[in-house]
């Protein structure tokens, strides 16, 4: 079983996101991905943690 410090570190990386279609809350790891998939309505939606699209200058 994990110690209390390891458990607190793992839980600090989790954040709750909400599906814009059915308002279902999902607990996910704080990592930017392109899309999230709702487990209830199976819609794909843009990641609210991603910070938007970044453009590179050439």
PDB file of N, CA and C in Angstrom:
ATOM      1  N   UNK A   1       0.844  -1.183   0.000  1.00  0.00           N
ATOM      2  CA  UNK A   1       0.000   0.000   0.000  1.00  0.00           C
ATOM      3  C   UNK A   1       0.885   1.241   0.000  1.00  0.00           C
ATOM      4  N   UNK A   2       0.468   2.234  -0.734  1.00  0.00           N
ATOM      5  CA  UNK A   2       1.258   3.460  -0.866  1.00  0.00           C
ATOM      6  C   UNK A   2       1.224   4.267   0.425  1.00  0.00           C
ATOM      7  N   UNK A   3       2.320   4.951   0.662  1.00  0.00           N
ATOM      8  CA  UNK A   3       2.397   5.798   1.841  1.00  0.00           C
ATOM      9  C   UNK A   3       1.553   7.044   1.673  1.00  0.00           C
ATOM     10  N   UNK A   4       1.329   7.766   2.747  1.00  0.00           N
ATOM     11  CA  UNK A   4       0.473   8.953   2.665  1.00  0.00           C
ATOM     12  C   UNK A   4       1.064  10.065   1.801  1.00  0.00           C
ATOM     13  N   UNK A   5       2.388  10.176   1.757  1.00  0.00           N
ATOM     14  CA  UNK A   5       3.001  11.220   0.929  1.00  0.00           C
ATOM     15  C   UNK A   5       2.863  10.878  -0.548  1.00  0.00           C
ATOM     16  N   UNK A   6       3.059   9.612  -0.899  1.00  0.00           N
ATOM     17  CA  UNK A   6       2.905   9.190  -2.291  1.00  0.00           C
ATOM     18  C   UNK A   6       1.456   9.323  -2.747  1.00  0.00           C
ATOM     19  N   UNK A   7       0.533   9.011  -1.866  1.00  0.00           N
ATOM     20  CA  UNK A   7      -0.882   9.127  -2.211  1.00  0.00           C
ATOM     21  C   UNK A   7      -1.277  10.586  -2.416  1.00  0.00           C
ATOM     22  N   UNK A   8      -0.774  11.477  -1.580  1.00  0.00           N
ATOM     23  CA  UNK A   8      -1.066  12.901  -1.728  1.00  0.00           C
ATOM     24  C   UNK A   8      -0.455  13.458  -3.006  1.00  0.00           C
ATOM     25  N   UNK A   9       0.720  12.980  -3.374  1.00  0.00           N
ATOM     26  CA  UNK A   9       1.356  13.433  -4.613  1.00  0.00           C
ATOM     27  C   UNK A   9       0.565  12.968  -5.830  1.00  0.00           C
ATOM     28  N   UNK A  10       0.050  11.747  -5.784  1.00  0.00           N
ATOM     29  CA  UNK A  10      -0.739  11.235  -6.903  1.00  0.00           C
ATOM     30  C   UNK A  10      -2.064  11.979  -7.028  1.00  0.00           C
ATOM     31  N   UNK A  11      -2.702  12.278  -5.911  1.00  0.00           N
ATOM     32  CA  UNK A  11      -3.986  12.978  -5.954  1.00  0.00           C
ATOM     33  C   UNK A  11      -3.832  14.443  -6.338  1.00  0.00           C
ATOM     34  N   UNK A  12      -2.662  15.028  -6.106  1.00  0.00           N
ATOM     35  CA  UNK A  12      -2.470  16.432  -6.476  1.00  0.00           C
ATOM     36  C   UNK A  12      -2.366  16.599  -7.986  1.00  0.00           C
ATOM     37  N   UNK A  13      -2.051  15.519  -8.704  1.00  0.00           N
ATOM     38  CA  UNK A  13      -1.984  15.593 -10.164  1.00  0.00           C
ATOM     39  C   UNK A  13      -3.346  15.402 -10.815  1.00  0.00           C
ATOM     40  N   UNK A  14      -4.366  15.070 -10.050  1.00  0.00           N
ATOM     41  CA  UNK A  14      -5.700  14.839 -10.598  1.00  0.00           C
ATOM     42  C   UNK A  14      -6.510  16.132 -10.596  1.00  0.00           C
ATOM     43  N   UNK A  15      -7.347  16.293 -11.610  1.00  0.00           N
ATOM     44  CA  UNK A  15      -8.205  17.469 -11.713  1.00  0.00           C
ATOM     45  C   UNK A  15      -9.540  17.017 -12.306  1.00  0.00           C
ATOM     46  N   UNK A  16     -10.603  17.707 -11.967  1.00  0.00           N
ATOM     47  CA  UNK A  16     -11.942  17.334 -12.418  1.00  0.00           C
ATOM     48  C   UNK A  16     -12.312  18.169 -13.644  1.00  0.00           C
ATOM     49  N   UNK A  17     -12.663  17.507 -14.754  1.00  0.00           N
ATOM     50  CA  UNK A  17     -13.129  18.191 -15.955  1.00  0.00           C
ATOM     51  C   UNK A  17     -14.593  17.844 -16.165  1.00  0.00           C
ATOM     52  N   UNK A  18     -15.295  18.722 -16.875  1.00  0.00           N
ATOM     53  CA  UNK A  18     -16.730  18.552 -17.088  1.00  0.00           C
ATOM     54  C   UNK A  18     -17.018  18.455 -18.577  1.00  0.00           C
ATOM     55  N   UNK A  19     -17.848  17.499 -18.950  1.00  0.00           N
ATOM     56  CA  UNK A  19     -18.260  17.340 -20.341  1.00  0.00           C
ATOM     57  C   UNK A  19     -19.212  18.481 -20.699  1.00  0.00           C
ATOM     58  N   UNK A  20     -18.974  19.200 -21.798  1.00  0.00           N
ATOM     59  CA  UNK A  20     -19.874  20.293 -22.170  1.00  0.00           C
ATOM     60  C   UNK A  20     -21.215  19.817 -22.721  1.00  0.00           C
ATOM     61  N   UNK A  21     -21.329  18.543 -23.072  1.00  0.00           N
ATOM     62  CA  UNK A  21     -22.568  18.024 -23.649  1.00  0.00           C
ATOM     63  C   UNK A  21     -23.548  17.542 -22.585  1.00  0.00           C
ATOM     64  N   UNK A  22     -23.064  16.723 -21.637  1.00  0.00           N
ATOM     65  CA  UNK A  22     -23.978  16.139 -20.648  1.00  0.00           C
ATOM     66  C   UNK A  22     -23.659  16.580 -19.219  1.00  0.00           C
ATOM     67  N   UNK A  23     -22.652  17.431 -19.035  1.00  0.00           N
ATOM     68  CA  UNK A  23     -22.254  17.980 -17.728  1.00  0.00           C
ATOM     69  C   UNK A  23     -21.760  16.908 -16.753  1.00  0.00           C
ATOM     70  N   UNK A  24     -21.271  15.793 -17.290  1.00  0.00           N
ATOM     71  CA  UNK A  24     -20.721  14.729 -16.447  1.00  0.00           C
ATOM     72  C   UNK A  24     -19.314  15.122 -16.004  1.00  0.00           C
ATOM     73  N   UNK A  25     -18.997  14.919 -14.731  1.00  0.00           N
ATOM     74  CA  UNK A  25     -17.670  15.234 -14.205  1.00  0.00           C
ATOM     75  C   UNK A  25     -16.793  13.989 -14.271  1.00  0.00           C
ATOM     76  N   UNK A  26     -15.542  14.205 -14.656  1.00  0.00           N
ATOM     77  CA  UNK A  26     -14.602  13.103 -14.786  1.00  0.00           C
ATOM     78  C   UNK A  26     -13.288  13.516 -14.140  1.00  0.00           C
ATOM     79  N   UNK A  27     -12.687  12.624 -13.388  1.00  0.00           N
ATOM     80  CA  UNK A  27     -11.416  12.888 -12.727  1.00  0.00           C
ATOM     81  C   UNK A  27     -10.292  12.395 -13.632  1.00  0.00           C
ATOM     82  N   UNK A  28      -9.431  13.305 -14.079  1.00  0.00           N
ATOM     83  CA  UNK A  28      -8.353  12.960 -15.006  1.00  0.00           C
ATOM     84  C   UNK A  28      -7.028  13.477 -14.467  1.00  0.00           C
ATOM     85  N   UNK A  29      -5.951  12.949 -15.032  1.00  0.00           N
ATOM     86  CA  UNK A  29      -4.625  13.426 -14.675  1.00  0.00           C
ATOM     87  C   UNK A  29      -4.359  14.752 -15.380  1.00  0.00           C
ATOM     88  N   UNK A  30      -3.605  15.615 -14.751  1.00  0.00           N
ATOM     89  CA  UNK A  30      -3.345  16.949 -15.289  1.00  0.00           C
ATOM     90  C   UNK A  30      -2.270  16.870 -16.371  1.00  0.00           C
ATOM     91  N   UNK A  31      -2.680  16.387 -17.560  1.00  0.00           N
ATOM     92  CA  UNK A  31      -1.807  16.286 -18.723  1.00  0.00           C
ATOM     93  C   UNK A  31      -2.564  16.833 -19.915  1.00  0.00           C
ATOM     94  N   UNK A  32      -1.970  17.702 -20.704  1.00  0.00           N
ATOM     95  CA  UNK A  32      -2.682  18.196 -21.882  1.00  0.00           C
ATOM     96  C   UNK A  32      -2.751  17.127 -22.977  1.00  0.00           C
ATOM     97  N   UNK A  33      -3.931  16.877 -23.477  1.00  0.00           N
ATOM     98  CA  UNK A  33      -4.141  15.972 -24.606  1.00  0.00           C
ATOM     99  C   UNK A  33      -5.020  16.703 -25.610  1.00  0.00           C
ATOM    100  N   UNK A  34      -5.112  16.186 -26.824  1.00  0.00           N
ATOM    101  CA  UNK A  34      -5.877  16.869 -27.860  1.00  0.00           C
ATOM    102  C   UNK A  34      -7.373  16.851 -27.544  1.00  0.00           C
ATOM    103  N   UNK A  35      -7.904  15.683 -27.186  1.00  0.00           N
ATOM    104  CA  UNK A  35      -9.330  15.544 -26.930  1.00  0.00           C
ATOM    105  C   UNK A  35      -9.546  14.689 -25.693  1.00  0.00           C
ATOM    106  N   UNK A  36     -10.681  14.895 -25.047  1.00  0.00           N
ATOM    107  CA  UNK A  36     -11.130  14.037 -23.952  1.00  0.00           C
ATOM    108  C   UNK A  36     -12.384  13.318 -24.419  1.00  0.00           C
ATOM    109  N   UNK A  37     -12.624  12.122 -23.895  1.00  0.00           N
ATOM    110  CA  UNK A  37     -13.791  11.326 -24.252  1.00  0.00           C
ATOM    111  C   UNK A  37     -14.663  11.167 -23.019  1.00  0.00           C
ATOM    112  N   UNK A  38     -15.940  11.522 -23.150  1.00  0.00           N
ATOM    113  CA  UNK A  38     -16.870  11.416 -22.033  1.00  0.00           C
ATOM    114  C   UNK A  38     -17.283   9.953 -21.861  1.00  0.00           C
ATOM    115  N   UNK A  39     -17.203   9.407 -20.642  1.00  0.00           N
ATOM    116  CA  UNK A  39     -17.593   8.010 -20.446  1.00  0.00           C
ATOM    117  C   UNK A  39     -19.099   7.782 -20.483  1.00  0.00           C
ATOM    118  N   UNK A  40     -19.891   8.838 -20.312  1.00  0.00           N
ATOM    119  CA  UNK A  40     -21.339   8.662 -20.286  1.00  0.00           C
ATOM    120  C   UNK A  40     -21.962   8.841 -21.671  1.00  0.00           C
ATOM    121  N   UNK A  41     -21.688   9.964 -22.342  1.00  0.00           N
ATOM    122  CA  UNK A  41     -22.337  10.226 -23.633  1.00  0.00           C
ATOM    123  C   UNK A  41     -21.431   9.902 -24.823  1.00  0.00           C
ATOM    124  N   UNK A  42     -20.161   9.566 -24.586  1.00  0.00           N
ATOM    125  CA  UNK A  42     -19.191   9.163 -25.604  1.00  0.00           C
ATOM    126  C   UNK A  42     -18.907  10.249 -26.635  1.00  0.00           C
ATOM    127  N   UNK A  43     -19.113  11.504 -26.276  1.00  0.00           N
ATOM    128  CA  UNK A  43     -18.733  12.604 -27.149  1.00  0.00           C
ATOM    129  C   UNK A  43     -17.274  12.949 -26.901  1.00  0.00           C
ATOM    130  N   UNK A  44     -16.604  13.369 -27.958  1.00  0.00           N
ATOM    131  CA  UNK A  44     -15.247  13.884 -27.811  1.00  0.00           C
ATOM    132  C   UNK A  44     -15.331  15.391 -27.698  1.00  0.00           C
ATOM    133  N   UNK A  45     -14.549  15.961 -26.791  1.00  0.00           N
ATOM    134  CA  UNK A  45     -14.528  17.411 -26.645  1.00  0.00           C
ATOM    135  C   UNK A  45     -13.095  17.869 -26.449  1.00  0.00           C
ATOM    136  N   UNK A  46     -12.838  19.119 -26.786  1.00  0.00           N
ATOM    137  CA  UNK A  46     -11.493  19.672 -26.675  1.00  0.00           C
ATOM    138  C   UNK A  46     -11.061  19.687 -25.218  1.00  0.00           C
ATOM    139  N   UNK A  47      -9.788  19.501 -25.003  1.00  0.00           N
ATOM    140  CA  UNK A  47      -9.256  19.439 -23.649  1.00  0.00           C
ATOM    141  C   UNK A  47      -9.297  20.816 -23.003  1.00  0.00           C
ATOM    142  N   UNK A  48     -10.007  20.983 -21.882  1.00  0.00           N
ATOM    143  CA  UNK A  48     -10.029  22.291 -21.223  1.00  0.00           C
ATOM    144  C   UNK A  48      -8.712  22.632 -20.543  1.00  0.00           C
ATOM    145  N   UNK A  49      -7.841  21.655 -20.340  1.00  0.00           N
ATOM    146  CA  UNK A  49      -6.553  21.898 -19.693  1.00  0.00           C
ATOM    147  C   UNK A  49      -5.452  22.209 -20.696  1.00  0.00           C
ATOM    148  N   UNK A  50      -5.732  22.035 -21.983  1.00  0.00           N
ATOM    149  CA  UNK A  50      -4.701  22.172 -23.004  1.00  0.00           C
ATOM    150  C   UNK A  50      -4.201  23.581 -23.204  1.00  0.00           C
ATOM    151  N   UNK A  51      -4.990  24.572 -22.903  1.00  0.00           N
ATOM    152  CA  UNK A  51      -4.556  25.946 -23.077  1.00  0.00           C
ATOM    153  C   UNK A  51      -4.671  26.442 -24.501  1.00  0.00           C
ATOM    154  N   UNK A  52      -5.361  25.722 -25.332  1.00  0.00           N
ATOM    155  CA  UNK A  52      -5.545  26.166 -26.706  1.00  0.00           C
ATOM    156  C   UNK A  52      -4.411  25.717 -27.605  1.00  0.00           C
ATOM    157  N   UNK A  53      -4.558  26.033 -28.841  1.00  0.00           N
ATOM    158  CA  UNK A  53      -3.580  25.639 -29.837  1.00  0.00           C
ATOM    159  C   UNK A  53      -2.413  26.617 -29.817  1.00  0.00           C
ATOM    160  N   UNK A  54      -1.220  26.101 -29.891  1.00  0.00           N
ATOM    161  CA  UNK A  54      -0.048  26.969 -29.925  1.00  0.00           C
ATOM    162  C   UNK A  54       0.459  27.063 -31.350  1.00  0.00           C
ATOM    163  N   UNK A  55       0.865  28.238 -31.753  1.00  0.00           N
ATOM    164  CA  UNK A  55       1.404  28.437 -33.092  1.00  0.00           C
ATOM    165  C   UNK A  55       2.889  28.730 -32.979  1.00  0.00           C
ATOM    166  N   UNK A  56       3.643  28.127 -33.864  1.00  0.00           N
ATOM    167  CA  UNK A  56       5.082  28.347 -33.861  1.00  0.00           C
ATOM    168  C   UNK A  56       5.438  29.388 -34.905  1.00  0.00           C
ATOM    169  N   UNK A  57       6.378  30.215 -34.581  1.00  0.00           N
ATOM    170  CA  UNK A  57       6.881  31.185 -35.547  1.00  0.00           C
ATOM    171  C   UNK A  57       8.015  30.558 -36.328  1.00  0.00           C
ATOM    172  N   UNK A  58       8.084  30.898 -37.594  1.00  0.00           N
ATOM    173  CA  UNK A  58       9.176  30.377 -38.428  1.00  0.00           C
ATOM    174  C   UNK A  58      10.139  31.464 -38.766  1.00  0.00           C
TER     175      UNK A  58
END
